[in-house]
mmCIF file of C-alpha atoms and ligand atoms in Angstrom:
data_model
loop_
_atom_site.group_PDB
_atom_site.id
_atom_site.type_symbol
_atom_site.label_atom_id
_atom_site.label_comp_id
_atom_site.label_asym_id
_atom_site.label_seq_id
_atom_site.Cartn_x
_atom_site.Cartn_y
_atom_site.Cartn_z
ATOM 1 C CA UNK A 22 -12.849 3.034 17.075
ATOM 2 C CA UNK A 23 -12.796 4.636 13.616
ATOM 3 C CA UNK A 24 -13.538 8.376 13.494
ATOM 4 C CA UNK A 25 -13.792 10.609 10.435
ATOM 5 C CA UNK A 26 -13.125 14.353 10.516
ATOM 6 C CA UNK A 27 -14.757 16.191 7.613
ATOM 7 C CA UNK A 28 -14.731 19.898 6.815
ATOM 8 C CA UNK A 29 -13.392 22.617 4.518
ATOM 9 C CA UNK A 30 -9.656 23.455 4.604
ATOM 10 C CA UNK A 31 -8.501 25.256 7.735
ATOM 11 C CA UNK A 32 -11.429 24.418 10.003
ATOM 12 C CA UNK A 33 -9.093 22.665 12.466
ATOM 13 C CA UNK A 34 -9.256 19.013 11.359
ATOM 14 C CA UNK A 35 -5.513 18.446 11.814
ATOM 15 C CA UNK A 36 -5.372 20.265 15.154
ATOM 16 C CA UNK A 37 -8.321 18.314 16.522
ATOM 17 C CA UNK A 38 -7.326 14.953 14.989
ATOM 18 C CA UNK A 39 -3.992 15.109 16.804
ATOM 19 C CA UNK A 40 -5.639 15.938 20.156
ATOM 20 C CA UNK A 41 -8.382 13.329 19.838
ATOM 21 C CA UNK A 42 -6.042 10.584 18.638
ATOM 22 C CA UNK A 43 -3.779 11.189 21.657
ATOM 23 C CA UNK A 44 -6.719 11.335 24.055
ATOM 24 C CA UNK A 45 -8.383 8.141 22.769
ATOM 25 C CA UNK A 46 -5.224 6.180 21.892
ATOM 26 C CA UNK A 47 -5.984 6.073 18.154
ATOM 27 C CA UNK A 48 -3.742 6.429 15.100
ATOM 28 C CA UNK A 49 -4.002 9.749 13.238
ATOM 29 C CA UNK A 50 -4.024 9.317 9.445
ATOM 30 C CA UNK A 51 -4.073 12.481 7.306
ATOM 31 C CA UNK A 52 -3.987 11.990 3.536
ATOM 32 C CA UNK A 53 -2.580 15.527 3.197
ATOM 33 C CA UNK A 54 0.371 14.536 5.428
ATOM 34 C CA UNK A 55 0.933 11.304 3.453
ATOM 35 C CA UNK A 56 1.029 13.310 0.202
ATOM 36 C CA UNK A 57 3.343 16.006 1.633
ATOM 37 C CA UNK A 58 5.742 13.308 2.900
ATOM 38 C CA UNK A 59 5.751 11.727 -0.573
ATOM 39 C CA UNK A 60 6.542 15.100 -2.183
ATOM 40 C CA UNK A 61 9.332 15.728 0.337
ATOM 41 C CA UNK A 62 10.833 12.266 -0.298
ATOM 42 C CA UNK A 63 10.704 12.838 -4.064
ATOM 43 C CA UNK A 64 8.852 9.543 -4.577
ATOM 44 C CA UNK A 65 6.816 8.610 -7.648
ATOM 45 C CA UNK A 66 3.617 9.254 -5.661
ATOM 46 C CA UNK A 67 4.974 12.690 -4.691
ATOM 47 C CA UNK A 68 5.644 13.558 -8.335
ATOM 48 C CA UNK A 69 2.082 12.537 -9.285
ATOM 49 C CA UNK A 70 0.286 14.515 -6.526
ATOM 50 C CA UNK A 71 2.377 17.703 -6.368
ATOM 51 C CA UNK A 72 0.713 19.571 -9.231
ATOM 52 C CA UNK A 73 -2.787 18.957 -7.838
ATOM 53 C CA UNK A 74 -1.764 20.166 -4.389
ATOM 54 C CA UNK A 75 -0.005 23.243 -5.785
ATOM 55 C CA UNK A 76 -3.187 24.235 -7.646
ATOM 56 C CA UNK A 77 -5.415 23.632 -4.597
ATOM 57 C CA UNK A 78 -7.214 20.764 -6.336
ATOM 58 C CA UNK A 79 -8.154 17.357 -5.010
ATOM 59 C CA UNK A 80 -5.822 14.492 -5.897
ATOM 60 C CA UNK A 81 -7.743 11.989 -8.106
ATOM 61 C CA UNK A 82 -9.735 9.363 -6.208
ATOM 62 C CA UNK A 83 -7.840 6.365 -7.565
ATOM 63 C CA UNK A 84 -4.510 7.637 -6.225
ATOM 64 C CA UNK A 85 -5.972 8.888 -2.934
ATOM 65 C CA UNK A 86 -7.823 5.643 -2.196
ATOM 66 C CA UNK A 87 -4.738 3.517 -2.980
ATOM 67 C CA UNK A 88 -2.592 5.693 -0.679
ATOM 68 C CA UNK A 89 -5.086 5.536 2.173
ATOM 69 C CA UNK A 90 -5.632 1.770 1.851
ATOM 70 C CA UNK A 91 -1.908 1.068 1.937
ATOM 71 C CA UNK A 92 -1.628 3.031 5.208
ATOM 72 C CA UNK A 93 -4.782 1.488 6.681
ATOM 73 C CA UNK A 94 -3.384 -2.028 6.260
ATOM 74 C CA UNK A 95 -0.345 -1.325 8.477
ATOM 75 C CA UNK A 96 -0.407 -3.056 11.899
ATOM 76 C CA UNK A 97 -0.554 0.237 13.857
ATOM 77 C CA UNK A 98 -3.928 1.070 12.250
ATOM 78 C CA UNK A 99 -5.687 -2.029 13.550
ATOM 79 C CA UNK A 100 -6.596 -0.613 16.991
ATOM 80 C CA UNK A 101 -8.479 2.381 15.595
ATOM 81 C CA UNK A 102 -7.935 5.505 13.520
ATOM 82 C CA UNK A 103 -8.851 9.181 13.328
ATOM 83 C CA UNK A 104 -9.130 9.989 9.594
ATOM 84 C CA UNK A 105 -8.218 13.621 8.885
ATOM 85 C CA UNK A 106 -9.072 14.947 5.420
ATOM 86 C CA UNK A 107 -10.296 11.590 4.127
ATOM 87 C CA UNK A 108 -12.816 10.911 2.645
ATOM 88 C CA UNK A 109 -13.538 13.982 0.494
ATOM 89 C CA UNK A 110 -15.669 12.347 -2.193
ATOM 90 C CA UNK A 111 -18.461 9.792 -2.180
ATOM 91 C CA UNK A 112 -16.224 7.321 -3.991
ATOM 92 C CA UNK A 113 -13.567 7.657 -1.261
ATOM 93 C CA UNK A 114 -16.248 7.144 1.424
ATOM 94 C CA UNK A 115 -17.538 3.993 -0.248
ATOM 95 C CA UNK A 116 -14.012 2.588 -0.530
ATOM 96 C CA UNK A 117 -13.474 3.207 3.195
ATOM 97 C CA UNK A 118 -16.836 1.621 4.088
ATOM 98 C CA UNK A 119 -15.904 -1.485 2.079
ATOM 99 C CA UNK A 120 -12.462 -1.747 3.688
ATOM 100 C CA UNK A 121 -13.870 -1.396 7.208
ATOM 101 C CA UNK A 122 -16.738 -3.831 6.589
ATOM 102 C CA UNK A 123 -14.381 -6.461 5.184
ATOM 103 C CA UNK A 124 -12.386 -6.143 8.427
ATOM 104 C CA UNK A 125 -15.618 -6.508 10.472
ATOM 105 C CA UNK A 126 -15.631 -2.831 11.468
ATOM 106 C CA UNK A 127 -17.591 0.374 10.840
ATOM 107 C CA UNK A 128 -16.894 4.097 11.050
ATOM 108 C CA UNK A 129 -18.217 5.150 14.462
ATOM 109 C CA UNK A 130 -18.808 8.828 13.661
ATOM 110 C CA UNK A 131 -18.315 11.383 10.863
ATOM 111 C CA UNK A 132 -17.647 14.726 12.530
ATOM 112 C CA UNK A 133 -18.203 17.691 10.230
ATOM 113 C CA UNK A 134 -16.281 20.764 11.435
ATOM 114 C CA UNK A 135 -17.321 24.142 9.989
ATOM 115 C CA UNK A 136 -16.124 27.761 10.332
ATOM 116 C CA UNK A 137 -16.813 31.031 8.427
ATOM 117 C CA UNK A 138 -14.634 31.639 5.325
ATOM 118 C CA UNK A 139 -12.977 34.827 6.645
ATOM 119 C CA UNK A 140 -11.934 32.955 9.812
ATOM 120 C CA UNK A 141 -10.506 30.122 7.660
ATOM 121 C CA UNK A 142 -8.421 32.494 5.511
ATOM 122 C CA UNK A 143 -7.077 34.163 8.638
ATOM 123 C CA UNK A 144 -6.221 30.781 10.192
ATOM 124 C CA UNK A 145 -4.412 29.422 7.142
ATOM 125 C CA UNK A 146 -2.392 32.569 6.478
ATOM 126 C CA UNK A 147 -1.098 32.430 10.095
ATOM 127 C CA UNK A 148 -0.413 28.696 10.222
ATOM 128 C CA UNK A 149 3.077 27.334 10.979
ATOM 129 C CA UNK A 150 3.943 23.645 11.121
ATOM 130 C CA UNK A 151 6.757 21.587 12.555
ATOM 131 C CA UNK A 152 8.140 19.458 9.686
ATOM 132 C CA UNK A 153 9.700 17.034 12.238
ATOM 133 C CA UNK A 154 6.744 16.093 14.464
ATOM 134 C CA UNK A 155 3.727 17.612 12.677
ATOM 135 C CA UNK A 156 2.691 19.926 15.527
ATOM 136 C CA UNK A 157 0.450 22.765 14.258
ATOM 137 C CA UNK A 158 0.783 26.409 15.396
ATOM 138 C CA UNK A 159 -0.860 29.726 14.603
ATOM 139 C CA UNK A 160 0.948 33.041 14.957
ATOM 140 C CA UNK A 161 -1.984 34.545 16.903
ATOM 141 C CA UNK A 162 -4.138 31.695 18.250
ATOM 142 C CA UNK A 163 -1.395 29.226 19.151
ATOM 143 C CA UNK A 164 2.067 30.796 18.960
ATOM 144 C CA UNK A 165 5.122 28.687 19.864
ATOM 145 C CA UNK A 166 6.933 29.698 23.072
ATOM 146 C CA UNK A 167 10.107 30.475 21.106
ATOM 147 C CA UNK A 168 9.868 32.258 17.737
ATOM 148 C CA UNK A 169 9.622 29.701 14.848
ATOM 149 C CA UNK A 170 10.713 26.759 17.070
ATOM 150 C CA UNK A 171 8.520 23.777 17.885
ATOM 151 C CA UNK A 172 7.619 23.557 21.604
ATOM 152 C CA UNK A 173 7.583 19.747 21.431
ATOM 153 C CA UNK A 174 10.765 18.850 19.519
ATOM 154 C CA UNK A 175 12.648 22.118 18.888
ATOM 155 C CA UNK A 176 12.295 21.761 15.090
ATOM 156 C CA UNK A 177 12.300 24.859 12.878
ATOM 157 C CA UNK A 178 8.715 25.770 11.924
ATOM 158 C CA UNK A 179 7.694 26.198 8.270
ATOM 159 C CA UNK A 180 4.692 27.398 6.266
ATOM 160 C CA UNK A 181 2.891 25.234 3.713
ATOM 161 C CA UNK A 182 3.206 26.182 0.023
ATOM 162 C CA UNK A 183 -0.560 25.835 -0.411
ATOM 163 C CA UNK A 184 -1.295 28.381 2.341
ATOM 164 C CA UNK A 185 -0.609 31.262 -0.087
ATOM 165 C CA UNK A 186 -3.714 33.457 -0.472
ATOM 166 C CA UNK A 187 -4.584 32.461 -4.075
ATOM 167 C CA UNK A 188 -4.219 28.709 -3.383
ATOM 168 C CA UNK A 189 -6.241 29.048 -0.163
ATOM 169 C CA UNK A 190 -9.063 30.610 -2.194
ATOM 170 C CA UNK A 191 -8.881 27.752 -4.740
ATOM 171 C CA UNK A 192 -8.950 25.166 -1.941
ATOM 172 C CA UNK A 193 -11.964 26.844 -0.374
ATOM 173 C CA UNK A 194 -13.794 26.892 -3.694
ATOM 174 C CA UNK A 195 -13.019 23.283 -4.635
ATOM 175 C CA UNK A 196 -12.623 21.400 -1.389
ATOM 176 C CA UNK A 197 -15.763 21.865 0.681
ATOM 177 C CA UNK A 198 -17.255 18.463 1.493
ATOM 178 C CA UNK A 199 -19.833 17.811 -1.261
ATOM 179 C CA UNK A 200 -23.448 17.442 -0.147
ATOM 180 C CA UNK A 201 -23.559 13.825 -1.406
ATOM 181 C CA UNK A 202 -20.691 12.957 0.962
ATOM 182 C CA UNK A 203 -22.421 14.558 3.957
ATOM 183 C CA UNK A 204 -25.669 12.824 2.959
ATOM 184 C CA UNK A 205 -23.861 9.467 2.830
ATOM 185 C CA UNK A 206 -22.991 9.705 6.532
ATOM 186 C CA UNK A 207 -26.277 11.432 7.469
ATOM 187 C CA UNK A 208 -28.174 8.461 5.993
ATOM 188 C CA UNK A 209 -26.055 6.123 8.150
ATOM 189 C CA UNK A 210 -26.968 8.190 11.230
ATOM 190 C CA UNK A 211 -23.282 8.971 11.828
ATOM 191 C CA UNK A 212 -22.979 12.646 10.817
ATOM 192 C CA UNK A 213 -22.541 15.269 13.546
ATOM 193 C CA UNK A 214 -22.012 19.005 12.831
ATOM 194 C CA UNK A 215 -19.408 20.692 15.028
ATOM 195 C CA UNK A 216 -18.942 24.467 15.372
ATOM 196 C CA UNK A 217 -15.238 24.904 14.554
ATOM 197 C CA UNK A 218 -15.292 28.682 15.050
ATOM 198 C CA UNK A 219 -14.915 28.275 18.825
ATOM 199 C CA UNK A 220 -11.549 28.187 20.565
ATOM 200 C CA UNK A 221 -9.582 24.928 20.243
ATOM 201 C CA UNK A 222 -10.510 23.515 23.682
ATOM 202 C CA UNK A 223 -14.231 24.095 23.150
ATOM 203 C CA UNK A 224 -14.123 22.347 19.760
ATOM 204 C CA UNK A 225 -12.309 19.360 21.330
ATOM 205 C CA UNK A 226 -14.903 19.227 24.108
ATOM 206 C CA UNK A 227 -17.781 19.194 21.574
ATOM 207 C CA UNK A 228 -16.059 16.514 19.484
ATOM 208 C CA UNK A 229 -15.469 14.239 22.481
ATOM 209 C CA UNK A 230 -19.083 14.720 23.638
ATOM 210 C CA UNK A 231 -20.376 13.839 20.151
ATOM 211 C CA UNK A 232 -18.144 10.734 19.982
ATOM 212 C CA UNK A 233 -19.374 9.605 23.419
ATOM 213 C CA UNK A 234 -22.990 10.156 22.366
ATOM 214 C CA UNK A 235 -22.488 8.113 19.171
ATOM 215 C CA UNK A 236 -20.832 5.309 21.097
ATOM 216 C CA UNK A 237 -23.605 5.134 23.683
ATOM 217 C CA UNK A 238 -26.261 5.125 20.938
ATOM 218 C CA UNK A 239 -24.560 2.282 19.059
ATOM 219 C CA UNK A 240 -23.747 0.191 22.186
ATOM 220 C CA UNK A 241 -25.850 -2.991 22.460
ATOM 221 C CA UNK A 242 -28.803 -2.350 24.816
ATOM 222 C CA UNK A 243 -29.368 -4.683 27.772
ATOM 223 C CA UNK A 244 -32.710 -6.537 27.891
HETATM 224 P P1 AP5 B 14 -4.817 18.716 3.747
HETATM 225 O O1 AP5 B 14 -3.480 18.727 4.345
HETATM 226 O O2 AP5 B 14 -5.809 17.730 4.234
HETATM 227 O O3 AP5 B 14 -5.366 20.194 3.801
HETATM 228 P P2 AP5 B 14 -6.829 20.784 4.108
HETATM 229 O O4 AP5 B 14 -8.020 19.915 4.074
HETATM 230 O O5 AP5 B 14 -6.876 21.934 3.205
HETATM 231 O O6 AP5 B 14 -6.820 21.054 5.581
HETATM 232 P P3 AP5 B 14 -5.773 21.886 6.315
HETATM 233 O O7 AP5 B 14 -4.654 20.969 6.763
HETATM 234 O O8 AP5 B 14 -5.374 23.084 5.509
HETATM 235 O O9 AP5 B 14 -6.608 22.460 7.521
HETATM 236 P P4 AP5 B 14 -7.155 21.760 8.827
HETATM 237 O O10 AP5 B 14 -8.638 21.666 8.747
HETATM 238 O O11 AP5 B 14 -6.402 20.503 9.136
HETATM 239 O O12 AP5 B 14 -6.799 22.902 9.864
HETATM 240 P P5 AP5 B 14 -5.588 23.006 10.933
HETATM 241 O O13 AP5 B 14 -5.897 22.147 12.104
HETATM 242 O O14 AP5 B 14 -4.259 22.852 10.278
HETATM 243 O O15 AP5 B 14 -4.710 18.493 2.161
HETATM 244 C C1 AP5 B 14 -3.721 19.142 1.391
HETATM 245 C C2 AP5 B 14 -3.912 18.785 -0.065
HETATM 246 O O16 AP5 B 14 -3.745 17.366 -0.241
HETATM 247 C C3 AP5 B 14 -5.296 19.088 -0.632
HETATM 248 O O17 AP5 B 14 -5.359 20.416 -1.118
HETATM 249 C C4 AP5 B 14 -5.411 18.045 -1.757
HETATM 250 O O18 AP5 B 14 -4.701 18.469 -2.899
HETATM 251 C C5 AP5 B 14 -4.694 16.848 -1.174
HETATM 252 N N1 AP5 B 14 -5.587 15.904 -0.468
HETATM 253 C C6 AP5 B 14 -5.542 15.604 0.855
HETATM 254 N N2 AP5 B 14 -6.498 14.696 1.165
HETATM 255 C C7 AP5 B 14 -7.159 14.421 0.016
HETATM 256 C C8 AP5 B 14 -8.258 13.587 -0.310
HETATM 257 N N3 AP5 B 14 -8.872 12.831 0.615
HETATM 258 N N4 AP5 B 14 -8.682 13.555 -1.587
HETATM 259 C C9 AP5 B 14 -8.069 14.279 -2.546
HETATM 260 N N5 AP5 B 14 -7.026 15.116 -2.305
HETATM 261 C C10 AP5 B 14 -6.577 15.185 -1.033
HETATM 262 O O19 AP5 B 14 -5.800 24.532 11.385
HETATM 263 C C11 AP5 B 14 -5.491 25.598 10.507
HETATM 264 C C12 AP5 B 14 -4.877 26.771 11.327
HETATM 265 O O20 AP5 B 14 -5.883 27.267 12.232
HETATM 266 C C13 AP5 B 14 -3.676 26.377 12.212
HETATM 267 O O21 AP5 B 14 -2.761 27.425 12.241
HETATM 268 C C14 AP5 B 14 -4.292 26.161 13.624
HETATM 269 O O22 AP5 B 14 -3.352 26.439 14.648
HETATM 270 C C15 AP5 B 14 -5.436 27.169 13.601
HETATM 271 N N6 AP5 B 14 -6.606 26.698 14.361
HETATM 272 C C16 AP5 B 14 -7.133 25.436 14.371
HETATM 273 N N7 AP5 B 14 -8.244 25.397 15.159
HETATM 274 C C17 AP5 B 14 -8.413 26.678 15.632
HETATM 275 C C18 AP5 B 14 -9.400 27.278 16.484
HETATM 276 N N8 AP5 B 14 -10.430 26.568 16.990
HETATM 277 N N9 AP5 B 14 -9.279 28.606 16.752
HETATM 278 C C19 AP5 B 14 -8.244 29.335 16.206
HETATM 279 N N10 AP5 B 14 -7.278 28.814 15.402
HETATM 280 C C20 AP5 B 14 -7.374 27.490 15.122
#
Protein backbone atom coordinates (compact mmCIF):
# COMPACT_ATOMS: atom_id res chain seq x y z
CA UNK A 1 0.00 0.00 0.00
CA UNK A 2 1.21 3.51 -0.85
CA UNK A 3 -0.34 6.35 1.18
CA UNK A 4 0.26 10.08 0.82
CA UNK A 5 -0.18 12.56 3.67
CA UNK A 6 -0.72 16.12 2.44
CA UNK A 7 -1.30 19.28 4.46
CA UNK A 8 0.18 22.57 5.64
CA UNK A 9 3.10 22.52 8.12
CA UNK A 10 2.18 21.44 11.63
CA UNK A 11 -1.12 19.74 10.88
CA UNK A 12 0.19 16.44 12.27
CA UNK A 13 1.51 14.65 9.16
CA UNK A 14 4.63 13.35 10.92
CA UNK A 15 2.75 12.30 14.06
CA UNK A 16 0.13 10.44 12.05
CA UNK A 17 2.55 8.98 9.48
CA UNK A 18 4.51 7.31 12.27
CA UNK A 19 1.37 5.83 13.86
CA UNK A 20 -0.14 4.64 10.58
CA UNK A 21 3.11 3.17 9.28
CA UNK A 22 3.50 1.16 12.50
CA UNK A 23 -0.14 0.06 12.46
CA UNK A 24 -0.13 -1.04 8.79
CA UNK A 25 3.46 -2.31 8.60
CA UNK A 26 4.55 0.32 6.06
CA UNK A 27 7.76 2.34 5.71
CA UNK A 28 7.53 6.00 6.73
CA UNK A 29 9.36 8.33 4.32
CA UNK A 30 9.47 12.05 5.19
CA UNK A 31 11.40 14.30 2.80
CA UNK A 32 11.83 16.80 5.65
CA UNK A 33 13.57 14.10 7.73
CA UNK A 34 15.80 13.10 4.77
CA UNK A 35 16.84 16.75 4.33
CA UNK A 36 17.45 17.30 8.07
CA UNK A 37 19.62 14.14 8.20
CA UNK A 38 21.62 15.43 5.22
CA UNK A 39 22.15 18.80 6.95
CA UNK A 40 23.21 17.06 10.17
CA UNK A 41 25.68 14.83 8.28
CA UNK A 42 27.14 17.86 6.49
CA UNK A 43 26.66 16.18 3.10
CA UNK A 44 26.57 17.97 -0.25
CA UNK A 45 22.78 17.54 -0.33
CA UNK A 46 22.59 19.08 3.17
CA UNK A 47 24.60 22.11 2.04
CA UNK A 48 22.28 22.61 -0.95
CA UNK A 49 18.97 22.37 0.99
CA UNK A 50 19.85 24.18 4.23
CA UNK A 51 19.26 27.74 3.03
CA UNK A 52 15.80 26.89 1.65
CA UNK A 53 14.78 25.19 4.89
CA UNK A 54 16.11 28.05 7.02
CA UNK A 55 14.00 30.54 5.04
CA UNK A 56 10.87 28.35 5.22
CA UNK A 57 10.88 27.82 1.46
CA UNK A 58 10.36 24.64 -0.53
CA UNK A 59 13.49 22.87 -1.74
CA UNK A 60 13.52 22.94 -5.59
CA UNK A 61 11.64 20.09 -7.26
CA UNK A 62 14.66 18.62 -9.05
CA UNK A 63 16.54 18.07 -5.79
CA UNK A 64 13.47 16.90 -3.86
CA UNK A 65 12.40 14.39 -6.52
CA UNK A 66 15.94 12.95 -6.81
CA UNK A 67 16.15 12.56 -3.01
CA UNK A 68 12.76 10.86 -2.77
CA UNK A 69 13.43 8.52 -5.71
CA UNK A 70 16.74 7.38 -4.26
CA UNK A 71 14.97 6.46 -1.00
CA UNK A 72 12.01 4.84 -2.78
CA UNK A 73 14.31 2.44 -4.63
CA UNK A 74 15.70 0.92 -1.40
CA UNK A 75 14.53 -2.65 -0.66
CA UNK A 76 12.66 -1.67 2.53
CA UNK A 77 10.30 0.56 0.49
CA UNK A 78 9.02 -2.25 -1.71
CA UNK A 79 6.31 -3.49 0.69
CA UNK A 80 4.56 -0.12 0.94
CA UNK A 81 5.16 3.43 2.11
CA UNK A 82 3.51 6.30 3.97
CA UNK A 83 4.77 9.50 2.28
CA UNK A 84 4.93 12.40 4.74
CA UNK A 85 5.44 15.87 3.25
CA UNK A 86 5.86 14.59 -0.30
CA UNK A 87 4.57 15.53 -2.84
CA UNK A 88 4.14 19.30 -2.38
CA UNK A 89 3.99 20.34 -6.03
CA UNK A 90 2.27 18.97 -9.11
CA UNK A 91 5.64 18.13 -10.63
CA UNK A 92 6.57 16.06 -7.55
CA UNK A 93 3.19 14.26 -7.74
CA UNK A 94 3.68 13.40 -11.40
CA UNK A 95 7.17 12.05 -10.71
CA UNK A 96 5.77 9.83 -7.95
CA UNK A 97 2.91 8.62 -10.19
CA UNK A 98 5.43 7.67 -12.89
CA UNK A 99 7.69 5.84 -10.44
CA UNK A 100 4.79 3.87 -8.95
CA UNK A 101 3.27 3.03 -12.34
CA UNK A 102 6.60 1.78 -13.68
CA UNK A 103 6.74 -0.55 -10.66
CA UNK A 104 3.15 -1.72 -11.38
CA UNK A 105 1.72 0.18 -8.40
CA UNK A 106 -0.49 3.18 -7.62
CA UNK A 107 -0.96 5.55 -4.69
CA UNK A 108 -3.92 4.14 -2.76
CA UNK A 109 -5.02 7.38 -1.07
CA UNK A 110 -3.98 11.04 -0.70
CA UNK A 111 -5.05 12.13 2.77
CA UNK A 112 -5.24 15.90 3.16
CA UNK A 113 -4.95 16.93 6.83
CA UNK A 114 -6.06 20.48 7.73
CA UNK A 115 -6.14 22.60 10.91
CA UNK A 116 -6.70 26.33 11.66
CA UNK A 117 -3.59 28.57 11.42
CA UNK A 118 -3.61 29.64 15.10
CA UNK A 119 -3.69 25.97 16.15
CA UNK A 120 -0.75 25.24 13.80
CA UNK A 121 1.38 28.07 15.21
CA UNK A 122 0.66 26.87 18.73
CA UNK A 123 1.56 23.28 17.80
CA UNK A 124 4.85 24.15 16.11
CA UNK A 125 6.05 26.51 18.83
CA UNK A 126 5.53 23.71 21.41
CA UNK A 127 7.03 20.88 19.36
CA UNK A 128 10.01 18.85 20.63
CA UNK A 129 11.64 16.02 18.71
CA UNK A 130 13.91 13.14 19.57
CA UNK A 131 16.95 13.41 17.25
CA UNK A 132 17.74 9.69 17.86
CA UNK A 133 14.46 7.95 17.00
CA UNK A 134 12.31 10.72 15.49
CA UNK A 135 9.53 10.55 18.09
CA UNK A 136 7.46 13.77 18.13
CA UNK A 137 6.28 15.50 21.34
CA UNK A 138 4.38 18.65 22.26
CA UNK A 139 4.89 20.45 25.55
CA UNK A 140 1.12 20.62 26.16
CA UNK A 141 -0.59 18.02 23.95
CA UNK A 142 1.98 15.23 24.20
CA UNK A 143 4.60 15.93 26.87
CA UNK A 144 7.33 13.34 27.52
CA UNK A 145 7.14 11.54 30.89
CA UNK A 146 10.54 12.96 31.89
CA UNK A 147 11.41 16.58 31.07
CA UNK A 148 13.19 16.82 27.64
CA UNK A 149 13.87 13.04 27.49
CA UNK A 150 12.41 10.71 24.88
CA UNK A 151 10.00 8.13 26.36
CA UNK A 152 11.04 5.57 23.73
CA UNK A 153 14.85 5.76 23.66
CA UNK A 154 15.89 8.21 26.42
CA UNK A 155 17.42 10.64 23.88
CA UNK A 156 17.63 14.35 24.69
CA UNK A 157 14.78 16.21 22.96
CA UNK A 158 15.47 19.20 20.69
CA UNK A 159 13.52 21.91 18.85
CA UNK A 160 13.72 22.43 15.09
CA UNK A 161 15.43 25.60 13.82
CA UNK A 162 12.51 26.25 11.46
CA UNK A 163 9.97 26.25 14.30
CA UNK A 164 10.91 29.85 15.19
CA UNK A 165 7.87 32.15 14.87
CA UNK A 166 9.04 34.08 11.76
CA UNK A 167 10.01 30.90 9.85
CA UNK A 168 6.73 29.23 10.86
CA UNK A 169 4.85 32.18 9.34
CA UNK A 170 6.91 31.90 6.12
CA UNK A 171 6.25 28.15 5.94
CA UNK A 172 2.53 28.72 6.41
CA UNK A 173 2.48 31.33 3.67
CA UNK A 174 4.51 29.32 1.15
CA UNK A 175 3.85 25.69 1.92
CA UNK A 176 0.11 25.07 1.81
CA UNK A 177 -0.64 22.35 -0.73
CA UNK A 178 -1.40 24.20 -4.00
CA UNK A 179 -4.89 23.73 -5.43
CA UNK A 180 -3.47 22.07 -8.58
CA UNK A 181 -1.89 19.37 -6.39
CA UNK A 182 -5.14 18.70 -4.53
CA UNK A 183 -7.00 18.67 -7.86
CA UNK A 184 -4.53 16.11 -9.24
CA UNK A 185 -5.54 13.58 -6.58
CA UNK A 186 -9.22 14.67 -6.57
CA UNK A 187 -9.38 13.89 -10.30
CA UNK A 188 -7.96 10.42 -9.58
CA UNK A 189 -10.68 9.89 -6.95
CA UNK A 190 -8.02 9.45 -4.25
CA UNK A 191 -8.26 12.69 -2.24
CA UNK A 192 -9.81 12.58 1.24
CA UNK A 193 -10.01 15.62 3.57
CA UNK A 194 -9.24 14.89 7.22
CA UNK A 195 -9.98 17.23 10.14
CA UNK A 196 -6.57 17.53 11.83
CA UNK A 197 -7.83 19.86 14.57
CA UNK A 198 -9.13 16.90 16.60
CA UNK A 199 -7.04 15.11 19.21
CA UNK A 200 -4.37 12.72 17.86
CA UNK A 201 -6.36 9.49 18.38
CA UNK A 202 -9.43 10.85 16.60
CA UNK A 203 -7.34 11.95 13.61
CA UNK A 204 -5.73 8.48 13.42
CA UNK A 205 -9.18 6.86 13.59
CA UNK A 206 -10.46 9.04 10.70
CA UNK A 207 -7.34 8.33 8.63
CA UNK A 208 -7.62 4.56 9.10
CA UNK A 209 -11.34 4.67 8.25
CA UNK A 210 -10.62 6.66 5.07
CA UNK A 211 -7.84 4.24 4.05
CA UNK A 212 -10.16 1.26 4.60
CA UNK A 213 -12.90 2.94 2.56
CA UNK A 214 -10.48 3.64 -0.32
CA UNK A 215 -9.22 0.07 -0.26
CA UNK A 216 -12.72 -1.41 -0.32
CA UNK A 217 -13.72 0.90 -3.20
CA UNK A 218 -10.67 -0.07 -5.27
CA UNK A 219 -10.86 -3.84 -4.49
CA UNK A 220 -11.95 -5.94 -7.50
CA UNK A 221 -15.71 -6.66 -7.24
CA UNK A 222 -16.93 -10.26 -7.41
CA UNK A 223 -19.34 -11.12 -10.25
P1 LIG B 1 8.84 19.02 6.94
O1 LIG B 1 9.70 18.40 7.95
O2 LIG B 1 8.03 18.14 6.06
O3 LIG B 1 7.97 20.11 7.67
P2 LIG B 1 6.43 20.54 7.50
O4 LIG B 1 5.66 20.14 6.31
O5 LIG B 1 6.50 21.98 7.73
O6 LIG B 1 5.69 19.71 8.50
P3 LIG B 1 6.03 19.63 9.99
O7 LIG B 1 7.02 18.49 10.19
O8 LIG B 1 6.43 20.96 10.53
O9 LIG B 1 4.62 19.32 10.62
P4 LIG B 1 3.74 18.01 10.61
O10 LIG B 1 2.54 18.23 9.76
O11 LIG B 1 4.57 16.80 10.33
O12 LIG B 1 3.27 18.05 12.13
P5 LIG B 1 3.79 17.19 13.40
O13 LIG B 1 3.21 15.82 13.33
O14 LIG B 1 5.26 17.33 13.60
O15 LIG B 1 9.72 19.94 5.96
C1 LIG B 1 10.74 20.78 6.46
C2 LIG B 1 11.34 21.56 5.31
O16 LIG B 1 11.93 20.66 4.36
C3 LIG B 1 10.34 22.39 4.50
O17 LIG B 1 10.16 23.67 5.07
C4 LIG B 1 11.03 22.45 3.12
O18 LIG B 1 12.04 23.43 3.12
C5 LIG B 1 11.68 21.09 3.02
N1 LIG B 1 10.85 20.08 2.34
C6 LIG B 1 10.36 18.94 2.91
N2 LIG B 1 9.64 18.24 2.00
C7 LIG B 1 9.67 18.94 0.84
C8 LIG B 1 9.11 18.75 -0.44
N3 LIG B 1 8.36 17.67 -0.73
N4 LIG B 1 9.34 19.68 -1.39
C9 LIG B 1 10.11 20.76 -1.14
N5 LIG B 1 10.67 21.02 0.07
C10 LIG B 1 10.45 20.11 1.06
O19 LIG B 1 3.00 17.98 14.55
C11 LIG B 1 3.39 19.30 14.92
C12 LIG B 1 3.23 19.46 16.46
O20 LIG B 1 1.83 19.34 16.79
C13 LIG B 1 3.95 18.38 17.30
O21 LIG B 1 4.44 18.96 18.47
C14 LIG B 1 2.84 17.35 17.64
O22 LIG B 1 3.10 16.69 18.86
C15 LIG B 1 1.61 18.25 17.71
N6 LIG B 1 0.39 17.58 17.24
C16 LIG B 1 0.27 16.76 16.15
N7 LIG B 1 -1.03 16.36 16.00
C17 LIG B 1 -1.72 16.97 17.03
C18 LIG B 1 -3.11 16.95 17.41
N8 LIG B 1 -4.03 16.26 16.70
N9 LIG B 1 -3.47 17.69 18.49
C19 LIG B 1 -2.53 18.41 19.19
N10 LIG B 1 -1.21 18.45 18.88
C20 LIG B 1 -0.82 17.73 17.80
